[in-house]
Short mmCIF file of C-alpha atoms and ligand atoms in Angstrom, two decimals:
data_model
loop_
_atom_site.label_atom_id
_atom_site.label_comp_id
_atom_site.label_asym_id
_atom_site.label_seq_id
_atom_site.Cartn_x
_atom_site.Cartn_y
_atom_site.Cartn_z
CA MET A 1 127.12 127.63 85.82
CA THR A 2 124.73 125.12 84.35
CA LYS A 3 121.11 126.29 84.26
CA PRO A 4 118.99 125.38 87.31
CA LEU A 5 117.18 122.06 87.24
CA ARG A 6 113.45 122.71 86.68
CA VAL A 7 111.31 120.49 88.89
CA GLY A 8 107.57 119.77 88.59
CA VAL A 9 105.89 118.28 91.75
CA ALA A 10 102.59 116.37 91.57
CA GLY A 11 101.01 115.93 94.99
CA LEU A 12 101.08 118.66 97.67
CA GLY A 13 100.26 116.66 100.83
CA THR A 14 102.52 116.57 103.82
CA VAL A 15 105.52 115.43 101.81
CA GLY A 16 105.02 117.82 98.88
CA ALA A 17 104.74 120.85 101.20
CA ALA A 18 107.77 119.78 103.24
CA LEU A 19 109.73 119.38 99.92
CA ILE A 20 108.90 122.92 98.86
CA ALA A 21 109.99 124.23 102.27
CA GLN A 22 113.18 122.23 102.22
CA VAL A 23 114.23 123.38 98.70
CA ALA A 24 113.67 126.97 99.81
CA ALA A 25 115.62 126.51 103.05
CA GLN A 26 118.50 124.70 101.42
CA ARG A 27 118.74 126.73 98.18
CA ALA A 28 122.36 127.97 98.60
CA GLN A 29 123.70 124.62 99.89
CA LEU A 30 121.99 122.67 97.09
CA THR A 31 123.50 124.95 94.47
CA ALA A 32 126.94 124.57 95.99
CA ARG A 33 126.63 120.76 96.18
CA CYS A 34 125.05 120.16 92.76
CA GLY A 35 126.89 122.82 90.84
CA ARG A 36 123.50 124.22 89.74
CA GLY A 37 120.32 125.43 91.36
CA ILE A 38 117.17 123.43 91.93
CA ASP A 39 113.92 125.27 91.18
CA ILE A 40 110.42 123.92 91.74
CA VAL A 41 108.76 125.68 88.82
CA ALA A 42 105.45 123.79 88.58
CA VAL A 43 103.10 121.97 90.89
CA CYS A 44 99.90 120.01 90.73
CA ALA A 45 97.28 119.05 93.38
CA ARG A 46 93.59 118.65 93.71
CA SER A 47 92.81 121.90 95.45
CA LYS A 48 94.45 125.30 94.57
CA ALA A 49 92.80 127.10 97.41
CA LYS A 50 94.14 125.03 100.29
CA ASN A 51 96.67 126.71 102.51
CA ARG A 52 99.74 124.45 102.73
CA GLY A 53 101.93 126.88 104.61
CA VAL A 54 104.33 127.24 101.65
CA ASP A 55 104.63 129.92 98.93
CA LEU A 56 103.43 128.61 95.57
CA LYS A 57 103.07 132.02 93.90
CA LYS A 58 105.98 131.65 91.45
CA MET A 59 105.01 128.10 90.46
CA LYS A 60 102.91 127.21 87.45
CA TRP A 61 99.70 125.46 88.55
CA PHE A 62 98.48 122.29 86.92
CA SER A 63 95.28 120.38 87.78
CA ASP A 64 96.23 117.32 85.67
CA PRO A 65 99.39 115.54 86.80
CA VAL A 66 99.82 113.85 83.40
CA GLU A 67 99.85 117.34 81.77
CA LEU A 68 102.54 118.46 84.25
CA ALA A 69 104.58 115.26 83.50
CA GLY A 70 104.66 116.18 79.77
CA ASP A 71 105.32 119.92 80.24
CA PRO A 72 108.39 120.99 78.33
CA GLY A 73 109.03 123.58 81.06
CA ILE A 74 110.24 120.94 83.48
CA ASP A 75 113.34 118.65 83.48
CA VAL A 76 112.34 116.30 86.22
CA PHE A 77 108.91 115.05 87.31
CA VAL A 78 108.38 114.30 91.07
CA GLU A 79 105.39 112.07 91.88
CA LEU A 80 104.05 112.36 95.44
CA MET A 81 100.46 111.43 94.89
CA GLY A 82 100.67 107.76 95.87
CA GLY A 83 98.73 104.70 94.75
CA SER A 84 99.67 101.91 92.37
CA GLY A 85 97.31 103.05 89.68
CA ASP A 86 96.38 106.23 87.89
CA PRO A 87 97.05 109.08 87.81
CA ALA A 88 100.42 108.27 89.36
CA LYS A 89 101.23 105.34 86.96
CA THR A 90 100.32 107.25 83.70
CA ALA A 91 102.02 110.46 84.85
CA VAL A 92 105.35 108.68 85.67
CA GLU A 93 105.13 106.65 82.43
CA PHE A 94 104.52 109.83 80.48
CA ALA A 95 107.35 111.71 82.12
CA LEU A 96 109.85 108.82 81.43
CA ALA A 97 108.58 108.25 77.89
CA SER A 98 109.06 111.98 77.16
CA GLY A 99 112.65 111.87 78.28
CA LYS A 100 112.32 113.36 81.77
CA SER A 101 113.77 111.74 84.84
CA ALA A 102 111.19 110.81 87.49
CA VAL A 103 111.48 110.82 91.26
CA THR A 104 108.76 109.13 93.34
CA ALA A 105 108.08 108.22 96.90
CA ASN A 106 105.44 105.73 95.80
CA LYS A 107 106.19 102.19 97.02
CA ALA A 108 102.84 100.91 95.84
CA LEU A 109 103.52 101.98 92.30
CA LEU A 110 107.01 100.53 92.27
CA ALA A 111 106.03 97.27 93.94
CA LYS A 112 103.47 96.65 91.20
CA HIS A 113 105.03 98.28 88.13
CA GLY A 114 108.71 98.81 89.13
CA VAL A 115 110.27 96.62 86.47
CA LYS A 116 108.21 98.07 83.65
CA LEU A 117 108.91 101.63 84.81
CA ALA A 118 112.66 100.79 85.07
CA GLN A 119 112.62 99.45 81.50
CA LEU A 120 110.97 102.64 80.33
CA ALA A 121 113.56 104.82 82.14
CA GLU A 122 116.34 102.66 80.61
CA LYS A 123 114.88 103.06 77.09
CA SER A 124 114.71 106.83 77.50
CA GLY A 125 118.14 107.07 79.12
CA VAL A 126 116.73 108.83 82.17
CA ALA A 127 116.77 108.32 85.96
CA LEU A 128 114.00 106.71 88.03
CA ASN A 129 114.81 107.41 91.67
CA TYR A 130 112.76 106.33 94.62
CA GLU A 131 114.85 106.74 97.83
CA ALA A 132 111.80 107.94 99.75
CA ALA A 133 109.75 104.81 98.95
CA VAL A 134 111.60 102.77 101.62
CA GLY A 135 112.55 104.00 105.12
CA ALA A 136 111.92 107.63 104.28
CA ALA A 137 115.07 109.51 105.29
CA ILE A 138 117.23 106.40 105.59
CA PRO A 139 119.41 106.13 102.44
CA ILE A 140 118.78 102.40 102.06
CA VAL A 141 118.09 102.39 98.31
CA LYS A 142 121.39 104.15 97.54
CA THR A 143 123.20 101.88 100.06
CA LEU A 144 122.01 98.75 98.20
CA ARG A 145 122.11 100.21 94.70
CA GLU A 146 125.50 101.86 94.88
CA GLY A 147 127.31 101.42 98.18
CA LEU A 148 127.16 97.58 98.22
CA THR A 149 127.61 96.86 94.58
CA GLY A 150 130.60 94.61 95.34
CA ASN A 151 128.92 92.62 98.15
CA SER A 152 126.98 89.42 98.18
CA ILE A 153 123.99 89.82 100.46
CA ASP A 154 122.50 86.85 102.31
CA ARG A 155 119.77 88.56 104.33
CA ILE A 156 118.14 91.91 104.62
CA TYR A 157 115.58 92.64 107.35
CA GLY A 158 114.15 95.58 109.12
CA ILE A 159 111.48 97.66 110.63
CA LEU A 160 109.96 99.30 107.60
CA ASN A 161 106.68 100.72 108.84
CA GLY A 162 106.85 103.70 111.24
CA THR A 163 103.10 103.36 112.12
CA CYS A 164 103.43 99.78 113.34
CA ASN A 165 106.61 100.44 115.26
CA TYR A 166 105.01 103.52 116.83
CA ILE A 167 101.99 101.51 117.89
CA LEU A 168 104.04 98.58 119.33
CA THR A 169 106.37 100.96 121.19
CA ARG A 170 103.61 102.88 122.79
CA MET A 171 101.58 99.74 123.68
CA GLU A 172 104.66 98.33 125.32
CA GLN A 173 105.99 101.42 127.11
CA GLU A 174 102.73 103.25 128.01
CA LYS A 175 100.35 100.34 128.15
CA LEU A 176 98.06 102.23 125.74
CA SER A 177 95.45 100.39 123.62
CA PHE A 178 96.10 99.49 120.03
CA ALA A 179 93.25 101.74 118.86
CA GLU A 180 94.55 104.75 120.82
CA CYS A 181 98.05 104.36 119.41
CA LEU A 182 96.82 104.02 115.84
CA LYS A 183 94.74 107.19 116.18
CA GLN A 184 97.81 109.12 117.35
CA ALA A 185 99.95 107.73 114.38
CA GLN A 186 97.25 108.99 112.03
CA GLN A 187 97.19 112.43 113.66
CA LEU A 188 100.96 112.65 113.36
CA GLY A 189 100.80 111.94 109.58
CA TYR A 190 102.59 108.56 109.68
CA ALA A 191 99.81 106.26 108.66
CA GLU A 192 98.64 105.61 105.06
CA ALA A 193 95.30 106.99 103.93
CA ASN A 194 93.96 103.54 104.62
CA PRO A 195 95.82 102.46 107.84
CA ALA A 196 94.98 98.78 107.19
CA PHE A 197 97.89 98.87 104.77
CA ASP A 198 100.20 99.66 107.69
CA ILE A 199 98.61 97.41 110.28
CA GLU A 200 98.11 94.34 108.10
CA GLY A 201 101.70 94.53 106.89
CA HIS A 202 101.14 95.42 103.23
CA ASP A 203 103.10 98.65 103.38
CA THR A 204 106.07 96.71 104.76
CA ALA A 205 105.65 94.07 102.05
CA GLN A 206 105.72 96.69 99.28
CA LYS A 207 108.95 98.17 100.72
CA LEU A 208 110.45 94.69 101.28
CA SER A 209 109.78 93.76 97.64
CA LEU A 210 111.95 96.72 96.55
CA LEU A 211 114.74 95.90 98.99
CA ALA A 212 114.73 92.24 97.92
CA SER A 213 115.08 93.25 94.30
CA LEU A 214 117.98 95.58 95.11
CA ALA A 215 119.67 93.06 97.35
CA PHE A 216 119.32 89.88 95.31
CA GLY A 217 118.94 91.17 91.67
CA THR A 218 115.42 89.71 91.34
CA LYS A 219 112.41 91.14 89.65
CA VAL A 220 110.16 93.05 92.11
CA ASP A 221 107.47 90.51 93.15
CA GLN A 222 105.23 91.38 96.00
CA SER A 223 103.21 88.24 95.47
CA ALA A 224 106.18 86.19 96.66
CA ILE A 225 105.92 87.65 100.18
CA TYR A 226 104.18 85.97 103.11
CA VAL A 227 102.37 88.69 105.05
CA GLU A 228 100.94 88.92 108.56
CA GLY A 229 100.19 92.16 110.36
CA ILE A 230 100.18 93.27 113.96
CA SER A 231 96.43 93.46 114.71
CA SER A 232 96.52 90.13 116.64
CA ILE A 233 99.26 91.31 119.04
CA ALA A 234 97.88 91.61 122.52
CA ALA A 235 99.28 93.31 125.65
CA ALA A 236 99.79 89.81 127.05
CA ASP A 237 102.27 89.12 124.19
CA LEU A 238 104.21 92.29 124.79
CA ALA A 239 104.40 91.57 128.53
CA ALA A 240 105.48 87.95 128.00
CA ALA A 241 108.12 89.04 125.38
CA ASP A 242 109.50 91.54 127.95
CA GLU A 243 109.78 88.91 130.68
CA LEU A 244 111.44 86.45 128.34
CA GLY A 245 114.02 88.99 127.08
CA TYR A 246 112.41 89.92 123.75
CA ARG A 247 110.59 92.76 122.03
CA VAL A 248 107.97 92.34 119.41
CA LYS A 249 108.59 94.21 116.09
CA LEU A 250 106.91 94.02 112.72
CA LEU A 251 109.83 92.92 110.49
CA GLY A 252 110.15 92.50 106.74
CA VAL A 253 112.75 89.79 106.12
CA ALA A 254 114.25 88.61 102.86
CA VAL A 255 116.76 85.84 103.09
CA LYS A 256 118.56 83.48 100.72
CA THR A 257 117.84 79.83 101.55
CA PRO A 258 118.66 76.60 99.72
CA GLN A 259 114.98 76.59 98.56
CA GLY A 260 115.14 80.04 97.10
CA ILE A 261 114.45 83.48 98.52
CA GLU A 262 112.24 83.52 101.57
CA GLN A 263 110.39 86.87 101.88
CA ARG A 264 108.12 87.45 104.86
CA VAL A 265 106.49 90.15 106.90
CA HIS A 266 105.26 89.28 110.33
CA PRO A 267 105.33 90.31 113.99
CA THR A 268 108.67 89.00 115.23
CA MET A 269 110.39 88.48 118.57
CA VAL A 270 113.82 89.99 118.59
CA ARG A 271 116.30 89.73 121.50
CA LYS A 272 116.10 92.86 123.64
CA GLU A 273 119.84 93.48 123.41
CA SER A 274 119.87 93.40 119.54
CA SER A 275 120.17 96.72 117.75
CA ILE A 276 116.87 96.33 116.03
CA ALA A 277 115.13 95.93 119.43
CA GLN A 278 116.34 99.41 120.43
CA VAL A 279 114.44 100.99 117.54
CA MET A 280 111.42 102.80 118.95
CA GLY A 281 108.60 104.89 117.76
CA VAL A 282 108.25 105.95 114.13
CA THR A 283 111.94 105.16 113.55
CA ASN A 284 112.81 102.54 110.90
CA ALA A 285 115.89 100.30 110.75
CA VAL A 286 117.35 98.04 108.11
CA THR A 287 120.04 95.46 108.70
CA ILE A 288 122.07 93.93 105.84
CA ASP A 289 124.00 90.71 106.26
CA ALA A 290 126.61 90.55 103.52
CA LYS A 291 129.30 87.95 103.15
CA GLY A 292 132.62 88.63 104.74
CA ILE A 293 131.61 91.79 106.71
CA ASN A 294 129.77 92.33 109.96
CA PRO A 295 126.08 93.35 109.59
CA ILE A 296 125.32 96.87 108.55
CA THR A 297 122.31 98.58 110.26
CA LEU A 298 120.88 101.87 109.17
CA ILE A 299 118.47 103.58 111.51
CA GLY A 300 116.50 106.70 110.94
CA PRO A 301 113.07 108.39 110.68
CA GLY A 302 110.84 106.22 108.56
CA ALA A 303 107.69 108.32 108.00
CA GLY A 304 106.43 111.91 108.13
CA GLY A 305 106.70 114.86 105.81
CA ALA A 306 110.17 116.23 106.45
CA ALA A 307 111.87 112.72 106.59
CA THR A 308 110.28 111.70 103.32
CA ALA A 309 111.08 115.03 101.60
CA SER A 310 114.70 114.69 102.66
CA ALA A 311 115.00 111.53 100.53
CA VAL A 312 113.00 112.98 97.65
CA LEU A 313 115.32 115.92 97.61
CA SER A 314 118.51 113.86 97.54
CA ASP A 315 116.97 111.93 94.51
CA ILE A 316 116.38 115.31 92.77
CA ALA A 317 119.89 116.45 93.62
CA ASP A 318 121.28 113.23 91.92
CA VAL A 319 119.39 114.27 88.79
CA ALA A 320 120.78 117.79 89.02
CA ARG A 321 124.33 116.38 89.23
CA GLY A 322 123.68 114.19 86.16
CA GLN A 323 124.00 110.94 88.13
CA LYS A 324 122.03 107.99 86.82
CA THR A 325 122.01 104.43 88.19
CA SER A 326 119.92 101.51 86.96
CA PRO A 327 116.78 101.75 89.09
CA PHE A 328 117.25 98.28 90.62
CA GLY A 329 121.03 98.43 90.59
CA ARG A 330 121.58 96.47 87.36
CA PRO A 331 120.15 96.53 83.87
CA THR A 332 116.55 95.24 83.91
CA ALA A 333 117.45 92.49 81.45
CA SER A 334 119.65 90.89 84.12
CA LEU A 335 117.01 90.93 86.82
CA THR A 336 116.04 87.28 87.52
CA SER A 337 112.61 85.92 88.49
CA VAL A 338 112.21 85.21 92.20
CA ARG A 339 112.52 81.54 93.17
CA LYS A 340 110.10 81.63 96.13
CA ALA A 341 111.01 79.65 99.25
CA PRO A 342 107.70 78.27 100.64
CA MET A 343 106.77 79.61 104.10
CA GLN A 344 106.18 76.06 105.33
CA ARG A 345 109.87 75.43 104.99
CA HIS A 346 110.80 78.38 107.12
CA GLU A 347 113.06 77.46 110.02
CA GLY A 348 113.39 79.32 113.23
CA GLY A 349 112.38 79.61 116.87
CA TYR A 350 108.74 80.20 117.85
CA TYR A 351 106.78 81.84 120.67
CA ILE A 352 103.46 80.12 121.19
CA ARG A 353 100.83 81.39 123.69
CA LEU A 354 97.97 79.02 124.43
CA MET A 355 94.98 79.03 126.73
CA ALA A 356 95.30 75.54 128.14
CA ARG A 357 92.55 73.69 129.97
CA ASP A 358 93.53 73.49 133.66
CA LYS A 359 93.23 69.76 134.19
CA PRO A 360 95.60 66.87 134.56
CA GLY A 361 97.23 65.58 131.38
CA THR A 362 96.98 68.83 129.42
CA ALA A 363 100.69 69.70 129.51
CA ALA A 364 101.66 66.07 128.63
CA SER A 365 99.23 66.10 125.72
CA ILE A 366 100.69 69.39 124.35
CA ALA A 367 104.21 68.10 124.88
CA THR A 368 103.39 64.83 122.97
CA ARG A 369 102.07 66.78 119.98
CA LEU A 370 105.16 68.98 119.87
CA ALA A 371 107.46 65.97 120.18
CA GLU A 372 105.63 64.14 117.31
CA GLN A 373 106.89 67.00 115.12
CA GLU A 374 110.34 66.93 116.72
CA ILE A 375 109.87 70.31 118.26
CA SER A 376 112.18 70.95 121.19
CA LEU A 377 111.26 73.43 123.83
CA GLU A 378 113.62 76.10 125.17
CA SER A 379 111.17 77.21 127.87
CA ILE A 380 107.61 76.69 129.04
CA VAL A 381 105.83 79.13 131.31
CA GLN A 382 102.44 78.53 132.87
CA ARG A 383 100.94 81.70 134.31
CA HIS A 384 98.80 81.95 137.36
CA PRO A 385 96.95 85.25 137.79
CA LYS A 386 98.32 87.21 140.76
CA ASP A 387 94.97 88.64 141.68
CA GLY A 388 92.73 85.68 141.78
CA PRO A 389 91.10 83.90 138.87
CA SER A 390 90.61 85.93 135.63
CA ALA A 391 87.83 85.43 133.18
CA ASP A 392 89.95 82.81 131.49
CA THR A 393 90.90 80.95 134.54
CA ALA A 394 87.27 81.14 135.72
CA LYS A 395 86.46 79.12 132.56
CA GLY A 396 89.12 76.68 133.59
CA SER A 397 91.98 77.83 131.32
CA VAL A 398 95.44 79.11 132.05
CA PRO A 399 97.83 80.89 129.74
CA VAL A 400 100.83 78.77 128.75
CA ILE A 401 103.79 80.26 126.93
CA LEU A 402 106.22 78.05 125.02
CA ILE A 403 109.45 79.06 123.34
CA THR A 404 110.79 76.51 120.85
CA TYR A 405 114.31 75.95 119.60
CA ALA A 406 114.71 76.29 115.78
CA THR A 407 112.15 74.18 114.10
CA SER A 408 110.08 74.21 110.87
CA GLU A 409 106.96 76.33 110.24
CA ASP A 410 105.32 73.16 108.92
CA GLY A 411 106.03 71.28 112.11
CA VAL A 412 104.62 74.04 114.27
CA ARG A 413 101.45 74.30 112.21
CA LYS A 414 100.89 70.50 112.31
CA ALA A 415 101.56 70.30 116.02
CA LEU A 416 99.15 73.14 116.85
CA ALA A 417 96.53 71.65 114.56
CA ALA A 418 96.76 68.37 116.56
CA VAL A 419 96.67 70.19 119.87
CA GLY A 420 93.49 71.91 118.67
CA ARG A 421 91.92 68.59 117.73
CA ASP A 422 92.81 67.22 121.24
CA LYS A 423 90.48 69.91 122.71
CA VAL A 424 93.00 70.74 125.50
CA ILE A 425 93.12 74.49 124.64
CA SER A 426 90.49 77.22 124.19
CA GLY A 427 90.67 79.77 121.40
CA ARG A 428 93.33 80.07 118.78
CA PRO A 429 97.00 79.81 119.76
CA GLN A 430 99.06 82.92 119.30
CA VAL A 431 102.27 82.28 117.26
CA ILE A 432 105.09 84.75 116.85
CA ARG A 433 108.29 83.87 114.95
CA ILE A 434 111.68 84.57 116.61
CA GLU A 435 114.29 86.10 114.38
CA LYS A 436 117.98 85.42 115.01
CA ASN A 437 119.92 88.67 115.18
N1 LIG B 1 102.67 104.71 106.51
C1 LIG B 1 104.09 104.61 106.29
C2 LIG B 1 104.71 104.20 107.66
C3 LIG B 1 104.63 105.86 105.76
O1 LIG B 1 104.06 104.25 108.64
O2 LIG B 1 105.95 103.83 107.65
C4 LIG B 1 106.00 105.81 105.21
O3 LIG B 1 106.08 104.88 104.16
#
């Protein structure tokens, strides 16, 4: 039998510790499946003394990840430190340049330097695998990179951030506050070290940039993505969505349009009966619309130690088997530059929640501004508080909720700017895009 694959792991947080436990628990099965053993022979982390609940005694300890990456005693370097800069970047570059395959869960690193790292892997003839970087345990990278090689993809969209989906789910179902839900997501180990990355949509954007490259054969380009997070979503929006037959999800969407590839991350209304609307808690889901076949939806745990380690281990197993695929599914020389479709040209339905001044002529004035932009309304709901006047109504304003038919982003922005100038509303309108699914 071929000698066991010798693995070096840099980063022993939740994912690193779960990986070590999983390799130990699956030893016999991994050997049977890969035709050789998988041994974690060396590790690197900041603190040697910390108890991680796993046995590190037989592993060589490194305090410098770059040194571990260059160690001749390992065949594959696993990077679980995170961050788009050093030490992760130099360590992965060093491993690839010294002829070792690299496995990483680091979406930030790949979103920023993915093409360069793929070129380096290509030059050295080694693998660069990153299944865990998107959707944790969901095998979406392999699905796009290998499973759908023969398909032409029109759109890929999904719930790519477990923390946001967890927060939106608990706010909706248990009427908890945003802050309370975020705290729990952090305690459960779902959120990034800086949870603003989750909440403001940047984590989703990094993942979407990788999916778009895999789906459309474009160079990874996070700067081409329009990003909005979930911090403005209020209980009133979740309640209104529920009444109107929708749920609010933070979606990452990449779609081919005549203007180019539209890439966007924003809170989105999805029909309650759609499969993506059923996805609750930390679970992620990705739907792929490919020509000639019905949509494919993959659903699974999108964050957490064991879920992420599961994907890292499958990447290591590919290296053990001697499998190597171009990191972005095609030689880097054939990746094209993204032709970015401007967000103003986005077309779709919109949910708009306004605080309208409660006086004659307000509704007519709003309707006129919408009509000027050729925006047609599917529904309009004016709410009257059940239990007497609220703080808002006391000030003479009432919530009005509008649902538009498909229209342009530009039209909506212009109409709402005009409504603002007319001084018939108070505060900023809440706008949530509706995604067809
Ligand atoms: N913070 C990320 C999430 C972790 O909540 O989805 C997995 O990438």
